[in-house]
Structures are given as C-alpha cells and as structure tokens.
Coordinates of C-alpha atoms and ligand atoms in Angstrom, one line a residue:
M1 CA -2.2 -17.9 5.0
D2 CA 0.0 -15.0 4.8
I3 CA -2.9 -12.6 5.5
L4 CA -4.5 -13.3 9.0
T5 CA -7.2 -11.8 9.9
S6 CA -9.5 -10.9 13.1
K7 CA -12.2 -9.5 14.5
N8 CA -11.9 -8.1 17.9
A9 CA -13.2 -5.3 20.2
G10 CA -15.3 -3.3 16.4
I11 CA -10.8 -3.9 15.3
L12 CA -10.5 -6.2 12.1
T13 CA -6.7 -6.6 11.9
I14 CA -4.8 -7.0 8.7
E15 CA -2.0 -8.8 9.4
F16 CA 0.4 -9.4 6.3
N17 CA 2.1 -12.4 7.1
R18 CA 4.4 -13.9 5.2
P19 CA 7.9 -12.6 6.5
D20 CA 10.1 -14.7 4.6
K21 CA 9.6 -13.8 1.0
K22 CA 9.1 -10.5 3.5
N23 CA 5.7 -9.7 3.5
A24 CA 5.6 -9.2 -1.1
I25 CA 2.2 -9.6 -1.8
T26 CA 0.5 -12.8 -4.4
A27 CA -2.3 -12.1 -5.8
A28 CA -4.0 -15.1 -3.5
M29 CA -3.4 -12.9 -0.5
Y30 CA -4.9 -9.3 -2.3
Q31 CA -8.1 -11.3 -2.9
S32 CA -7.8 -12.1 1.0
M33 CA -7.5 -8.2 1.5
A34 CA -10.3 -7.7 -0.2
D35 CA -12.3 -10.2 0.6
A36 CA -11.3 -8.9 3.9
L37 CA -12.6 -5.1 3.2
R38 CA -15.6 -5.9 1.6
D39 CA -17.1 -8.0 5.1
A40 CA -16.5 -5.7 7.3
E41 CA -18.5 -3.4 4.7
T42 CA -21.4 -5.1 5.7
D43 CA -20.2 -7.0 9.2
G44 CA -22.2 -4.3 12.9
A45 CA -19.3 -5.3 14.2
V46 CA -16.1 -3.6 12.7
R47 CA -15.4 0.4 13.1
A48 CA -12.2 0.9 11.9
I49 CA -9.0 -1.7 10.1
L50 CA -5.8 -2.1 11.3
F51 CA -3.1 -2.6 9.0
V52 CA 0.0 -3.9 10.5
G53 CA 2.9 -6.1 9.4
K54 CA 5.6 -7.8 11.2
P55 CA 8.2 -5.6 13.1
E56 CA 10.9 -5.9 10.2
I57 CA 9.3 -5.9 7.2
F58 CA 6.0 -4.0 6.5
T59 CA 5.8 -4.9 3.0
A60 CA 7.5 -5.9 0.1
G61 CA 5.0 -5.3 -1.4
N62 CA 4.0 -6.4 -5.5
D63 CA 5.7 -10.4 -5.1
L64 CA 7.1 -10.0 -8.2
S65 CA 8.1 -13.5 -9.3
D66 CA 3.9 -14.0 -8.9
F67 CA 3.1 -10.5 -10.9
M68 CA 5.1 -11.9 -13.6
A69 CA 3.4 -15.4 -13.5
N70 CA -1.0 -14.0 -13.0
P71 CA -0.1 -10.8 -14.8
P72 CA -3.2 -8.6 -13.4
R73 CA -4.9 -8.6 -17.1
T74 CA -8.8 -7.2 -15.9
E75 CA -10.1 -4.3 -13.9
T76 CA -11.3 -7.3 -12.2
S77 CA -8.0 -8.7 -11.3
P78 CA -7.2 -9.4 -7.5
V79 CA -5.3 -5.9 -7.1
F80 CA -7.5 -3.8 -8.9
Q81 CA -10.3 -5.5 -6.1
F82 CA -7.8 -4.7 -3.5
L83 CA -8.0 -0.8 -3.9
Q84 CA -11.6 -0.6 -5.7
Q85 CA -12.1 -1.6 -1.9
I86 CA -9.8 0.5 0.4
S87 CA -10.2 3.8 -1.0
H88 CA -13.6 3.5 -1.6
A89 CA -13.3 2.1 1.9
S90 CA -16.3 4.1 4.3
K91 CA -15.0 3.3 8.1
P92 CA -11.3 4.7 8.9
I93 CA -8.6 2.8 8.5
V94 CA -5.0 3.1 10.7
A95 CA -2.3 1.7 9.0
A96 CA 1.0 0.6 11.7
V97 CA 4.2 0.3 9.7
S98 CA 7.0 -1.0 10.3
G99 CA 10.4 -1.3 9.0
A100 CA 9.9 -0.9 4.8
A101 CA 6.8 -0.3 3.3
V102 CA 7.6 -0.9 -0.2
G103 CA 5.2 -0.2 -4.0
I104 CA 2.1 -0.7 -2.6
G105 CA 3.0 -1.2 0.8
T106 CA 3.1 3.3 0.9
T107 CA 1.0 3.8 -1.8
M108 CA -1.8 1.9 0.1
L109 CA -1.1 4.2 2.8
L110 CA -2.9 7.4 0.8
H111 CA -5.8 5.2 1.5
C112 CA -6.0 5.4 5.4
D113 CA -7.3 7.6 7.5
L114 CA -4.1 7.5 10.0
V115 CA -0.9 6.2 10.0
Y116 CA 1.4 5.5 12.4
A117 CA 5.5 4.3 12.3
A118 CA 7.7 3.4 13.9
D119 CA 11.5 4.9 13.5
N120 CA 12.8 2.2 11.1
A121 CA 9.8 2.2 8.4
R122 CA 11.4 3.2 5.1
F123 CA 8.8 4.5 3.0
S124 CA 9.7 3.4 -1.7
M125 CA 7.5 3.1 -4.7
P126 CA 10.3 2.2 -7.1
F127 CA 8.1 2.0 -10.0
A128 CA 9.7 3.3 -13.2
Q129 CA 13.1 1.3 -10.9
L130 CA 10.8 -1.4 -12.2
G131 CA 10.3 0.0 -15.8
L132 CA 6.5 0.7 -14.2
C133 CA 4.6 2.9 -12.9
P134 CA 3.0 4.8 -10.4
E135 CA -0.6 2.8 -8.8
A136 CA -3.2 2.7 -6.3
A137 CA -3.8 6.9 -6.8
S138 CA -0.4 7.4 -6.0
S139 CA -0.1 9.8 -9.1
L140 CA -2.3 12.4 -8.1
L141 CA -2.6 11.8 -3.9
F142 CA 1.4 11.5 -3.4
P143 CA 1.4 15.3 -5.4
Q144 CA -1.8 17.2 -3.2
I145 CA -0.4 15.7 -0.2
V146 CA 3.8 16.7 -0.5
G147 CA 3.7 18.9 -3.5
Y148 CA 4.5 18.4 -6.8
Q149 CA 8.8 18.7 -6.6
R150 CA 9.1 16.4 -3.7
A151 CA 6.0 13.6 -5.1
A152 CA 8.7 13.5 -8.4
E153 CA 11.5 13.1 -6.2
K154 CA 9.8 9.9 -4.7
L155 CA 8.1 8.3 -7.4
L156 CA 11.1 10.2 -10.3
L157 CA 13.6 8.0 -8.8
G158 CA 11.1 6.0 -6.8
E159 CA 14.8 5.5 -2.9
A160 CA 13.7 5.1 -0.1
F161 CA 13.1 8.0 2.6
S162 CA 13.0 7.1 6.6
A163 CA 9.9 7.3 8.7
Q164 CA 10.7 11.0 10.1
E165 CA 10.9 12.2 6.6
A166 CA 7.1 11.0 5.9
C167 CA 5.9 12.5 8.8
D168 CA 7.9 15.7 7.7
M169 CA 6.7 15.4 4.2
G170 CA 2.5 14.8 5.9
L171 CA 2.4 10.5 5.0
V172 CA 2.4 9.6 8.0
N173 CA 0.7 10.4 11.3
R174 CA 3.5 10.6 13.7
V175 CA 6.9 8.2 14.1
L176 CA 7.2 6.3 18.3
P177 CA 9.3 3.5 19.1
A178 CA 9.2 0.6 18.0
D179 CA 8.2 -1.6 20.8
Q180 CA 5.6 1.2 20.9
L181 CA 4.2 1.3 17.3
L182 CA 1.8 -0.9 17.9
Q183 CA 0.1 -0.4 21.1
V184 CA -0.2 3.7 19.8
A185 CA -2.0 1.6 16.7
L186 CA -4.4 0.8 18.2
Q187 CA -5.2 3.6 21.2
Q188 CA -5.6 5.3 18.3
A189 CA -8.4 2.9 16.8
A190 CA -9.9 2.1 19.6
K191 CA -10.9 5.8 20.0
L192 CA -12.6 4.9 16.5
V193 CA -14.3 2.4 18.2
A194 CA -15.3 4.6 20.6
L195 CA -16.8 7.7 19.1
P196 CA -20.4 7.0 16.8
A197 CA -19.7 5.2 13.4
S198 CA -21.7 7.6 11.9
S199 CA -19.9 10.9 13.1
I200 CA -17.1 8.6 11.8
R201 CA -17.9 7.1 8.6
T202 CA -19.6 10.8 7.4
T203 CA -17.3 13.0 8.7
K204 CA -14.4 10.4 5.9
R205 CA -16.7 10.8 3.3
L206 CA -17.1 14.4 3.0
M207 CA -13.0 13.8 3.1
K208 CA -12.9 12.4 0.6
S209 CA -16.3 12.6 -1.1
S210 CA -15.4 15.9 -3.4
Q211 CA -12.4 14.1 -5.7
Q212 CA -13.8 10.4 -5.4
A213 CA -14.4 9.5 -8.9
A214 CA -11.2 11.9 -10.5
I215 CA -9.3 8.7 -7.1
E216 CA -10.6 5.7 -9.3
A217 CA -10.1 7.2 -13.2
K218 CA -6.3 8.1 -12.4
I219 CA -6.4 4.1 -10.3
A220 CA -8.0 3.3 -14.0
E221 CA -5.2 5.6 -16.1
E222 CA -2.0 3.8 -14.8
G223 CA -4.3 0.7 -14.2
Q224 CA -3.9 0.8 -17.5
H225 CA -1.1 1.5 -18.4
F226 CA 0.7 -0.2 -15.3
R227 CA -0.9 -4.3 -16.9
A228 CA 0.6 -2.7 -20.5
M229 CA 4.6 -1.7 -19.4
L230 CA 4.0 -5.6 -16.5
S231 CA 4.7 -6.8 -20.4
A232 CA 7.1 -4.8 -22.5
P233 CA 11.1 -5.6 -22.4
E234 CA 12.2 -3.2 -19.3
A235 CA 9.8 -4.5 -16.5
K236 CA 11.1 -8.1 -17.7
E237 CA 14.8 -7.2 -17.4
A238 CA 14.6 -5.3 -14.0
I239 CA 12.2 -7.7 -12.6
G240 CA 14.3 -10.6 -14.1
A241 CA 17.4 -8.3 -12.8
F242 CA 16.0 -8.5 -9.2
L243 CA 14.8 -12.2 -9.3
E244 CA 18.5 -12.9 -10.6
K245 CA 19.6 -11.0 -7.9
R246 CA 21.9 -9.0 -10.5
K247 CA 21.6 -5.4 -11.0
P248 CA 18.8 -4.3 -14.1
D249 CA 20.7 -3.1 -18.2
F250 CA 18.5 -0.6 -18.8
T251 CA 21.2 1.0 -21.8
Q252 CA 19.7 -0.7 -24.5
F253 CA 15.8 0.3 -24.3
S254 CA 16.1 3.6 -26.1
Ligands
COA1 N1 8.4 -10.4 -4.4 C1 8.6 -11.4 -4.5 N2 10.1 -12.0 -3.9 C2 10.7 -10.9 -2.6 C3 10.1 -9.8 -3.7 C4 9.2 -9.0 -4.9 N3 8.5 -7.4 -3.6 N4 10.2 -9.3 -2.1 C5 11.8 -10.0 -0.9 N5 11.2 -11.5 -2.3 C6 12.1 -12.3 -1.6 C7 13.3 -12.1 -2.0 O1 13.4 -12.9 -3.7 C8 14.0 -12.6 -1.5 O2 13.5 -14.1 -1.1 P1 14.4 -15.0 -1.4 O3 15.1 -16.0 0.2 O4 13.8 -17.2 -1.8 O5 15.9 -15.3 -2.1 C9 13.4 -13.1 -0.2 O6 12.1 -12.5 0.2 C10 14.2 -11.3 0.9 O7 14.6 -10.8 0.6 P2 15.9 -10.4 -0.2 O8 15.9 -8.6 -1.1 O9 16.9 -11.4 0.8 O10 15.5 -8.8 1.5 P3 16.3 -8.0 1.9 O11 16.3 -7.7 3.7 O12 17.6 -7.7 2.1 O13 16.1 -6.7 1.0 C11 13.9 -5.9 0.9 C12 14.1 -6.6 1.1 C13 12.1 -5.1 0.8 C14 14.7 -4.1 0.3 C15 14.4 -6.8 -1.3 O14 14.1 -7.3 -0.9 C16 13.9 -5.8 -2.5 O15 14.1 -4.1 -2.2 N6 11.9 -6.2 -2.8 C17 12.4 -6.0 -4.1 C18 11.0 -4.9 -3.0 C19 10.1 -4.0 -5.0 O16 10.5 -3.7 -6.0 N7 8.9 -4.4 -5.0 C20 8.1 -4.2 -5.2 C21 6.7 -2.6 -6.2 S1 6.0 -2.5 -7.0

C-alpha cells in the first residue's frame, strides 16, 4: 500500500509509503487520500487528520512518469478530488514534514492548519522548472502567506528552501529535531482531539470561509493551465530529462 491510513484516538493518520520512489504520488495514491479525507468528513470518530511521510522524505510530489502516462484530464481526476477534499476539509489537519517536500508536497501544506517540520525538511515548488505552473491555489495562498516577492522567488525559480526559512516566512509553525517531529505532531493533534470538535470546526471555517470561493476558482484556473502545459513540449522535455537522468534543454522553445 503506497498510502497507509490508520485511525487511532480520534486521529486519522495518512502516511506516504512509497520510499523507493521517494513517495512520489500516483493517481491511485491521490485517489486513496481523497477517499480517506472524504470518509473522515462523515466519521464522527475522526477529530483530526495527520499527514506524515518517511524520516528521509515527505514526498517528491507528483509521480512524473504516472503524470505523463495518466495525465489528469478533468476536474474529477484523482489529483483534483484530493485538492477538493483537502481544501474543503472541515476537520483540522496537521502535517509532519521531514526530508524533501516537493511540488504538491509543499503546496498541500497551504491547506493544512498546523505544519511541523524536521530540521532536515526541504521545501520546493519546481513547477516552472518542469514547464508547468503552480497548483493547489498556491499562486493565491503562497503570496498571501509569505509576501509577493518571496513567493515569486520560490515559484519562479523553484529552488529548494530550508525548514528554518519556511518557518521564518510563515509556512511552517515550528522546526523540530528530526527525532521529535512525529511525537510533537501527534501531541498537537491529540490536543485538537481533546477540544470541543464543533468549536474547532467553526473556528477553522471562520478563518477560511471568506476566501473559499477564491481558492476554488484559483484551483480551477491553475488546473486549466496545468493540464494544457502537461502536454506541451516544454514539460515533455523537462519530465523526460528527469526520467532519463539528464539536464533539460529549453533553448529550443521560445
Ligand atoms: N516522479 C517519479 N519518480 C520519482 C520522482 C517523481 N516525482 N521523484 C523521485 N522519483 C524516483 C526516481 O526516478 C528514482 O527512481 P529509480 O530508482 O527507479 O531511478 C527514485 O525515485 C529515487 O529518486 P532519486 O532522484 O534518485 O533520489 P534523490 O534522493 O537523489 O532525490 C528528490 C530526491 C526528491 C530531490 C528527487 O528525486 C527529485 O527531484 N524528484 C523529482 C521531484 C519533482 O520534480 N516532482 C514533481 C513536482 S510537480
């Protein structure tokens, strides 16, 4: 199972479990996560959700081979179902990030409520480097959180940044020694579980409701561009180069 889910003491844990491919996310994995989040909405026993990866890798983002083989064609594709569920989740979401969080590994955090990072965490959104564009409403939410210039640097250049930088810019709540990450994330999730669930849900909704429509619209707008760009020659060159372990050559495209 490339996505592991477990429910314990009010916490639904969703774990990336494909370490041989750096937890790269396939369509089937998006579907599993979307289904788990959908189920959590109606399961009264779930009062908080926790996303975790492996100590050495959170996730390398979209599985690039799978993306080329099974590109998301519509707004009902698994990746969009996942985005729909995570961006509408009424219950609090905690993320524990260690190792690299690439692409959606970083942008999904914009929809989490509490984000804890190990000191080895590295964040990146290399969409432009792949001939693609931002997703998950990151082109709206990331500039809001960190300011336009800092967002532009991370989204245009796509270079990785450290846990401390992510914390300084407000993407991450706290940086922790790697061996304490899971314990602290679980403690924080347990605190949420112990509080009145209706107050937690209402507080979250109040913080988010004023821009829910804008987030939905941005996810749809980004999705249109993303789907078109995925079949364009720039992305084919970039993704082909990654899979063939060579440097991409974009000089042929104007
Ligand atoms: N899609 C598909 N396969 C991926 C992948 C991805 N996003 N990320 C890693 N893999 C695969 C590699 O192809 C390799 O497979 P192989 O062993 O069959 O050759 C394996 O996972 C290990 O990856 P490798 O690159 O050797 O690991 P690393 O520790 O040197 O680097 C990363 C880790 C995450 C920095 C690097 O794999 C990477 O940059 N991945 C691509 C990230 C990306 O662009 N994601 C898409 C964002 S939209």
